[in-house]
Amino acid sequence: MPLLVGRLLVVAAAASAKFSATFEGDSTAPFVESTNDRYANQDVGIVDGALMLKEPNRMYGVAAEIKPPFKLDDKLVIQYESTLTDGLTCGGAYVKLLESPVDTSKFDNESPYVLMFGPDRCGATDKVHFIVRQKNPKSNTWYEHHLRDAPRAKADRSPHLYKAVINSDDTFAIYIDDEEAFSGSLMDALEPPLTPPKEIDDPDDSKPKDWVDAAKIDDPEASKPDDWDEDAPREIDDATATMPAGWLEDEPLLIPDPSAEAPDDWDDEEDGEWEAPEIANPKCDKAPGCGPWSPPKIDNPDYK
């Protein structure tokens, strides 16, 4: 799955911060390749104004430092164009906004990040990731909050433009090729939720020993009526029904295709006796029906 990244843009509106990369010329700058062993021998270069990850089935890690680091005060826009030259069968083409400070020459998949965004498809996974990584101020535990109903990734070979917009009022939207693929609120679209619920189940509580799960039970005083017939069916043949006029009982629904012929190289001794493929019986097209007729079913009046 060789990957071409044509343009990357990160904008933080209120802070007047902006980062962009258009990959003009032969240099990958401002991006640098990580020297982490996870990405050993990765083949990265510039091809036709795009950052190209050349070999399939390989981990890649390239990063660029945003100077100065910024905080989200009003709106954050992340946008990039990618082309999967062989399509996407198993792999990811997502970007991460890494937590500051970061050594871009040594980062790996475990490096702390604040947002992960982009397509990923392999096995049961087929989505455009939108993951917010946040520290719980009460427990000081870091959590990854995933978009619950993420849009599907584009798996073809055409260029696609991915954009995520996060607003200061906690609303956000994902666009693919400038068409909205998802919109919602960070407060209710992520799993686990960014804000924990006010109440949770008591972890120290336990089910009482005399607790009964069943809301209803069989009536112990009930007995089967004397006239109950266990063999009576729910439905019976309609005794008043008659076979429609013109019904062709002796005609099958399917007949051998009269126009079919055995292949020239067919050998009965080796291939067995040749049989023509079956087609719908044309006589049945104008008749109300073909084959054995049986009356329709009706509710059994004696069924209880």
Coordinates of N, CA, C and O in Angstrom, one line a residue, residues 160-288:
H160 N -7.9 11.5 -1.8 CA -9.0 11.9 -1.0 C -8.5 12.9 0.1 O -7.4 12.8 0.6
L161 N -9.4 13.9 0.3 CA -9.0 15.0 1.2 C -9.8 14.7 2.5 O -11.0 14.7 2.6
Y162 N -9.0 14.6 3.6 CA -9.6 14.4 4.9 C -9.4 15.6 5.8 O -8.3 16.2 5.8
K163 N -10.5 16.0 6.4 CA -10.5 17.3 7.3 C -11.3 17.1 8.5 O -12.4 16.5 8.5
A164 N -10.7 17.5 9.6 CA -11.4 17.5 10.9 C -11.4 18.9 11.5 O -10.4 19.6 11.4
V165 N -12.5 19.4 11.9 CA -12.7 20.7 12.5 C -13.3 20.6 13.9 O -14.3 20.0 14.1
I166 N -12.5 21.2 14.8 CA -13.0 21.2 16.2 C -13.2 22.6 16.7 O -12.3 23.4 16.5
N167 N -14.4 22.9 17.2 CA -14.7 24.2 17.6 C -14.6 24.4 19.1 O -14.7 23.4 19.9
S168 N -14.6 25.7 19.6 CA -14.4 25.9 21.0 C -15.6 25.6 21.8 O -15.6 25.4 23.0
D169 N -16.8 25.4 21.1 CA -18.0 25.0 21.9 C -18.2 23.5 21.9 O -19.3 23.0 22.3
D170 N -17.1 22.8 21.6 CA -17.0 21.3 21.7 C -17.8 20.6 20.6 O -17.9 19.4 20.6
T171 N -18.2 21.3 19.6 CA -18.8 20.7 18.4 C -17.6 20.4 17.5 O -16.6 21.0 17.5
F172 N -17.8 19.4 16.6 CA -16.7 19.0 15.7 C -17.4 18.4 14.5 O -18.5 17.9 14.5
A173 N -16.6 18.3 13.4 CA -17.1 17.7 12.1 C -15.9 17.0 11.4 O -14.8 17.5 11.5
I174 N -16.2 16.0 10.6 CA -15.3 15.3 9.8 C -15.8 15.4 8.4 O -16.9 15.2 8.1
Y175 N -14.9 15.8 7.5 CA -15.2 16.0 6.1 C -14.3 15.1 5.2 O -13.1 14.9 5.5
I176 N -14.9 14.4 4.2 CA -14.1 13.7 3.3 C -14.4 14.2 1.9 O -15.6 14.2 1.5
D177 N -13.4 14.7 1.2 CA -13.5 15.4 -0.1 C -14.6 16.5 0.0 O -15.4 16.7 -0.9
D178 N -14.5 17.3 1.1 CA -15.3 18.5 1.3 C -16.8 18.1 1.5 O -17.6 19.0 1.5
E179 N -17.1 16.9 1.7 CA -18.5 16.5 2.1 C -18.5 16.0 3.5 O -17.6 15.2 4.0
E180 N -19.4 16.5 4.3 CA -19.5 16.2 5.7 C -19.8 14.7 5.9 O -20.8 14.2 5.4
A181 N -18.9 14.0 6.6 CA -19.1 12.6 6.9 C -19.6 12.3 8.3 O -20.2 11.3 8.6
F182 N -19.4 13.3 9.2 CA -19.9 13.2 10.6 C -19.8 14.6 11.2 O -18.9 15.4 10.9
S183 N -20.8 14.8 12.1 CA -20.8 16.0 12.9 C -21.4 15.7 14.2 O -22.3 14.9 14.3
G184 N -21.0 16.4 15.3 CA -21.6 16.1 16.6 C -20.9 16.9 17.7 O -20.1 17.9 17.4
S185 N -21.0 16.5 18.9 CA -20.4 17.1 20.0 C -19.4 16.2 20.7 O -19.7 14.9 20.8
L186 N -18.3 16.7 21.1 CA -17.3 15.9 21.8 C -17.8 15.3 23.0 O -17.3 14.3 23.5
M187 N -18.9 15.9 23.6 CA -19.4 15.5 24.9 C -20.2 14.2 24.8 O -20.3 13.5 25.8
D188 N -20.8 13.9 23.6 CA -21.6 12.8 23.6 C -21.3 11.8 22.4 O -22.0 10.8 22.3
A189 N -20.3 12.1 21.6 CA -20.0 11.3 20.5 C -18.8 10.3 20.7 O -18.5 9.5 19.8
L190 N -18.1 10.4 21.8 CA -16.9 9.7 22.0 C -17.2 8.6 23.1 O -18.0 8.7 23.9
E191 N -16.3 7.5 23.0 CA -16.4 6.4 23.9 C -15.0 6.0 24.4 O -14.2 5.7 23.5
P192 N -14.7 6.1 25.7 CA -15.6 6.5 26.7 C -15.9 8.0 26.7 O -15.1 8.7 26.0
P193 N -16.9 8.5 27.3 CA -17.2 9.9 27.3 C -16.1 10.8 27.8 O -15.4 10.3 28.7
L194 N -15.9 12.0 27.3 CA -14.9 12.9 27.8 C -15.2 13.2 29.3 O -14.3 13.3 30.1
T195 N -16.5 13.5 29.6 CA -16.9 13.8 31.0 C -17.6 12.5 31.6 O -18.6 12.1 31.1
P196 N -17.0 12.0 32.6 CA -17.6 10.8 33.2 C -19.0 11.1 33.7 O -19.3 12.2 34.1
P197 N -19.9 10.1 33.8 CA -21.2 10.3 34.3 C -21.2 10.7 35.8 O -20.3 10.4 36.6
K198 N -22.2 11.5 36.2 CA -22.3 11.9 37.6 C -22.5 10.8 38.6 O -22.0 10.8 39.7
E199 N -23.1 9.8 38.1 CA -23.4 8.6 39.0 C -22.9 7.3 38.3 O -23.1 7.2 37.1
I200 N -22.4 6.4 39.1 CA -22.0 5.1 38.5 C -22.5 4.0 39.4 O -22.9 4.3 40.6
D201 N -22.5 2.8 39.0 CA -22.9 1.6 39.8 C -21.9 1.5 41.0 O -20.7 1.7 40.8
D202 N -22.5 1.2 42.1 CA -21.6 1.0 43.3 C -20.8 -0.2 43.2 O -21.3 -1.3 43.1
P203 N -19.4 -0.1 43.1 CA -18.6 -1.3 42.8 C -18.6 -2.2 44.0 O -18.2 -3.4 43.9
D204 N -19.0 -1.7 45.2 CA -19.0 -2.6 46.4 C -20.4 -3.2 46.7 O -20.5 -4.0 47.6
D205 N -21.4 -2.9 45.8 CA -22.7 -3.5 46.0 C -22.7 -4.9 45.4 O -21.9 -5.2 44.5
S206 N -23.6 -5.7 46.0 CA -23.8 -7.1 45.5 C -25.2 -7.4 45.5 O -26.0 -6.9 46.3
K207 N -25.6 -8.4 44.7 CA -27.0 -8.8 44.6 C -27.4 -9.6 45.9 O -26.7 -10.5 46.3
P208 N -28.5 -9.2 46.5 CA -29.0 -9.9 47.7 C -29.2 -11.4 47.4 O -29.6 -11.8 46.3
K209 N -29.0 -12.2 48.4 CA -29.2 -13.6 48.3 C -30.6 -14.0 47.9 O -30.8 -15.0 47.2
D210 N -31.6 -13.3 48.4 CA -33.0 -13.6 48.1 C -33.5 -12.9 46.8 O -34.7 -12.8 46.6
W211 N -32.6 -12.3 46.0 CA -33.1 -11.6 44.8 C -33.6 -12.5 43.8 O -33.0 -13.6 43.5
V212 N -34.7 -12.2 43.2 CA -35.3 -13.1 42.1 C -35.2 -12.3 40.8 O -35.8 -11.2 40.7
D213 N -34.6 -12.9 39.8 CA -34.4 -12.2 38.5 C -35.7 -12.2 37.7 O -35.9 -11.3 36.9
A214 N -36.5 -13.3 37.8 CA -37.6 -13.4 36.9 C -38.8 -12.5 37.4 O -39.2 -12.6 38.6
A215 N -39.3 -11.7 36.5 CA -40.5 -10.8 36.9 C -41.7 -11.6 37.0 O -42.6 -11.3 37.8
K216 N -41.9 -12.7 36.2 CA -43.0 -13.6 36.2 C -42.6 -15.0 36.3 O -41.6 -15.4 35.8
I217 N -43.5 -15.9 36.9 CA -43.2 -17.3 37.0 C -44.5 -18.0 36.6 O -45.6 -17.4 36.5
D218 N -44.4 -19.3 36.3 CA -45.6 -20.1 36.0 C -46.5 -20.2 37.2 O -46.0 -20.3 38.4
D219 N -47.8 -20.1 37.0 CA -48.8 -20.2 38.1 C -48.8 -21.6 38.6 O -49.2 -22.5 37.9
P220 N -48.3 -21.8 39.8 CA -48.3 -23.2 40.3 C -49.7 -23.8 40.5 O -49.8 -25.0 40.6
E221 N -50.7 -23.0 40.6 CA -52.1 -23.5 40.8 C -52.8 -23.8 39.4 O -53.9 -24.3 39.4
A222 N -52.2 -23.4 38.3 CA -52.9 -23.6 37.0 C -52.8 -25.0 36.6 O -51.8 -25.7 37.0
S223 N -53.7 -25.5 35.8 CA -53.7 -26.9 35.3 C -54.3 -26.9 33.9 O -55.0 -25.9 33.5
K224 N -53.9 -27.8 33.1 CA -54.3 -27.9 31.7 C -55.8 -28.2 31.6 O -56.3 -29.1 32.3
P225 N -56.5 -27.4 30.8 CA -57.9 -27.7 30.6 C -58.2 -29.1 30.1 O -57.3 -29.7 29.3
D226 N -59.3 -29.6 30.4 CA -59.7 -31.0 30.0 C -59.7 -31.1 28.5 O -59.4 -32.2 27.9
D227 N -60.2 -30.1 27.8 CA -60.3 -30.2 26.3 C -59.1 -29.7 25.6 O -59.1 -29.4 24.4
W228 N -58.0 -29.6 26.3 CA -56.7 -29.1 25.6 C -56.2 -30.1 24.7 O -56.0 -31.3 25.1
D229 N -55.9 -29.8 23.4 CA -55.4 -30.7 22.4 C -54.0 -30.3 22.1 O -53.7 -29.3 21.4
E230 N -53.0 -31.0 22.6 CA -51.6 -30.7 22.4 C -51.2 -30.9 20.9 O -50.2 -30.4 20.5
D231 N -51.9 -31.7 20.2 CA -51.5 -32.0 18.8 C -52.2 -31.1 17.8 O -51.9 -31.2 16.6
A232 N -53.0 -30.2 18.3 CA -53.7 -29.3 17.3 C -52.7 -28.3 16.8 O -52.0 -27.6 17.5
P233 N -52.7 -28.2 15.4 CA -51.8 -27.2 14.9 C -52.3 -25.8 15.0 O -53.5 -25.6 15.1
R234 N -51.4 -24.8 14.9 CA -51.8 -23.4 14.9 C -52.6 -23.0 13.6 O -53.5 -22.2 13.6
E235 N -52.2 -23.6 12.5 CA -52.9 -23.4 11.2 C -53.3 -24.7 10.5 O -52.7 -25.7 10.7
I236 N -54.4 -24.6 9.8 CA -54.9 -25.8 9.0 C -55.2 -25.4 7.6 O -55.2 -24.2 7.3
D237 N -55.3 -26.4 6.7 CA -55.7 -26.1 5.4 C -57.1 -25.5 5.3 O -58.0 -25.8 6.1
D238 N -57.2 -24.5 4.4 CA -58.5 -23.9 4.2 C -59.4 -24.8 3.4 O -59.2 -25.1 2.2
A239 N -60.4 -25.4 4.1 CA -61.3 -26.4 3.5 C -62.2 -25.8 2.4 O -62.7 -26.6 1.5
T240 N -62.4 -24.5 2.4 CA -63.2 -23.9 1.4 C -62.5 -23.5 0.1 O -63.1 -23.1 -0.9
A241 N -61.2 -23.7 0.1 CA -60.4 -23.2 -1.0 C -60.4 -24.3 -2.2 O -60.5 -25.5 -1.9
T242 N -60.3 -23.8 -3.4 CA -60.3 -24.7 -4.5 C -59.2 -24.3 -5.4 O -58.7 -23.2 -5.5
M243 N -58.7 -25.3 -6.2 CA -57.6 -25.0 -7.1 C -58.0 -24.1 -8.2 O -59.1 -24.3 -8.8
P244 N -57.2 -23.0 -8.5 CA -57.6 -22.0 -9.5 C -57.8 -22.7 -10.9 O -57.0 -23.6 -11.2
A245 N -58.7 -22.2 -11.7 CA -58.9 -22.7 -13.0 C -57.6 -22.4 -13.8 O -57.0 -21.4 -13.8
G246 N -57.2 -23.4 -14.6 CA -56.0 -23.3 -15.4 C -54.7 -23.7 -14.8 O -53.6 -23.5 -15.4
W247 N -54.8 -24.1 -13.5 CA -53.6 -24.5 -12.8 C -53.0 -25.8 -13.5 O -53.7 -26.7 -13.7
L248 N -51.7 -25.8 -13.8 CA -51.1 -26.9 -14.5 C -50.3 -27.8 -13.5 O -49.2 -27.6 -13.2
E249 N -51.1 -28.8 -13.0 CA -50.5 -29.7 -12.0 C -49.4 -30.6 -12.5 O -48.5 -30.9 -11.8
D250 N -49.5 -30.9 -13.8 CA -48.5 -31.8 -14.4 C -47.3 -31.1 -15.0 O -46.3 -31.8 -15.5
E251 N -47.2 -29.8 -14.9 CA -46.1 -29.0 -15.4 C -45.1 -28.6 -14.3 O -45.6 -28.0 -13.3
P252 N -43.9 -28.9 -14.5 CA -42.9 -28.5 -13.4 C -42.6 -27.0 -13.6 O -42.7 -26.4 -14.6
L253 N -42.1 -26.5 -12.5 CA -41.7 -25.0 -12.5 C -40.5 -24.8 -13.4 O -40.3 -23.8 -14.0
L254 N -39.6 -25.8 -13.4 CA -38.3 -25.7 -14.2 C -38.2 -26.8 -15.2 O -38.7 -28.0 -14.9
I255 N -37.7 -26.5 -16.3 CA -37.5 -27.6 -17.4 C -36.1 -27.4 -17.9 O -35.5 -26.4 -17.8
P256 N -35.6 -28.5 -18.6 CA -34.3 -28.4 -19.2 C -34.3 -27.4 -20.3 O -35.3 -27.3 -21.1
D257 N -33.2 -26.6 -20.5 CA -33.2 -25.6 -21.5 C -33.1 -26.3 -22.9 O -32.1 -27.0 -23.2
P258 N -34.1 -26.2 -23.8 CA -34.1 -26.9 -25.0 C -33.1 -26.4 -26.0 O -32.7 -27.1 -26.9
S259 N -32.6 -25.2 -25.8 CA -31.6 -24.6 -26.7 C -30.1 -24.9 -26.2 O -29.2 -24.6 -27.0
A260 N -30.0 -25.5 -25.1 CA -28.6 -25.8 -24.6 C -28.1 -27.1 -25.3 O -28.8 -28.0 -25.6
E261 N -26.8 -27.1 -25.5 CA -26.1 -28.2 -26.1 C -24.8 -28.6 -25.3 O -24.2 -27.7 -24.6
A262 N -24.5 -29.8 -25.3 CA -23.3 -30.3 -24.6 C -22.1 -29.7 -25.2 O -22.0 -29.5 -26.4
P263 N -21.1 -29.3 -24.4 CA -19.8 -28.7 -24.9 C -19.2 -29.7 -25.8 O -19.3 -30.9 -25.7
D264 N -18.4 -29.2 -26.8 CA -17.7 -30.1 -27.8 C -16.8 -31.0 -27.1 O -16.6 -32.2 -27.6
D265 N -16.2 -30.6 -26.0 CA -15.2 -31.5 -25.4 C -15.8 -32.3 -24.3 O -15.0 -32.9 -23.5
W266 N -17.1 -32.4 -24.2 CA -17.7 -33.2 -23.1 C -17.5 -34.7 -23.4 O -17.8 -35.2 -24.6
D267 N -17.1 -35.5 -22.5 CA -16.9 -36.9 -22.6 C -17.8 -37.6 -21.6 O -17.5 -37.5 -20.4
D268 N -18.8 -38.4 -22.0 CA -19.7 -39.0 -21.1 C -19.0 -40.0 -20.2 O -19.4 -40.2 -19.0
E269 N -17.9 -40.7 -20.7 CA -17.3 -41.6 -19.9 C -16.5 -41.0 -18.8 O -16.4 -41.5 -17.6
E270 N -15.9 -39.8 -19.1 CA -15.1 -39.1 -18.0 C -15.9 -38.1 -17.3 O -15.8 -38.0 -16.0
D271 N -16.9 -37.4 -17.9 CA -17.6 -36.4 -17.3 C -19.0 -36.8 -16.8 O -19.7 -36.0 -16.1
G272 N -19.4 -38.0 -17.2 CA -20.8 -38.4 -16.8 C -21.8 -38.0 -17.9 O -21.5 -37.2 -18.8
E273 N -23.0 -38.4 -17.7 CA -24.1 -38.0 -18.7 C -24.3 -36.6 -18.6 O -24.6 -36.0 -17.5
W274 N -24.3 -35.9 -19.7 CA -24.6 -34.4 -19.7 C -26.0 -34.1 -19.5 O -26.9 -34.8 -20.1
E275 N -26.3 -33.1 -18.7 CA -27.7 -32.6 -18.5 C -27.7 -31.2 -18.8 O -26.9 -30.4 -18.4
A276 N -28.8 -30.8 -19.5 CA -28.9 -29.4 -19.8 C -29.3 -28.6 -18.6 O -30.0 -29.1 -17.7
P277 N -28.9 -27.3 -18.5 CA -29.3 -26.5 -17.4 C -30.8 -26.2 -17.4 O -31.4 -26.3 -18.5
E278 N -31.3 -26.0 -16.3 CA -32.8 -25.7 -16.2 C -33.1 -24.3 -16.3 O -32.4 -23.4 -15.9
I279 N -34.3 -24.0 -16.9 CA -34.8 -22.7 -17.0 C -36.3 -22.7 -16.6 O -36.9 -23.7 -16.4
A280 N -36.8 -21.5 -16.3 CA -38.2 -21.4 -15.9 C -39.1 -21.9 -17.0 O -38.9 -21.7 -18.2
N281 N -40.1 -22.7 -16.6 CA -41.1 -23.3 -17.6 C -41.9 -22.2 -18.2 O -42.7 -21.5 -17.5
P282 N -41.8 -22.0 -19.5 CA -42.6 -20.9 -20.1 C -44.1 -21.1 -20.0 O -44.8 -20.1 -20.1
K283 N -44.5 -22.3 -19.9 CA -46.0 -22.6 -19.8 C -46.6 -22.0 -18.5 O -47.8 -21.8 -18.4
C284 N -45.7 -21.8 -17.5 CA -46.2 -21.3 -16.2 C -46.3 -19.8 -16.2 O -46.9 -19.3 -15.3
D285 N -45.8 -19.1 -17.2 CA -45.8 -17.7 -17.2 C -47.3 -17.2 -17.3 O -47.6 -16.2 -16.7
K286 N -48.1 -17.9 -18.1 CA -49.5 -17.4 -18.3 C -50.5 -18.1 -17.4 O -51.7 -17.8 -17.4
A287 N -50.0 -19.2 -16.7 CA -50.9 -20.0 -15.9 C -50.9 -19.4 -14.5 O -50.0 -18.8 -14.1
P288 N -52.0 -19.7 -13.7 CA -52.0 -19.2 -12.3 C -51.0 -20.0 -11.4 O -50.6 -19.5 -10.3

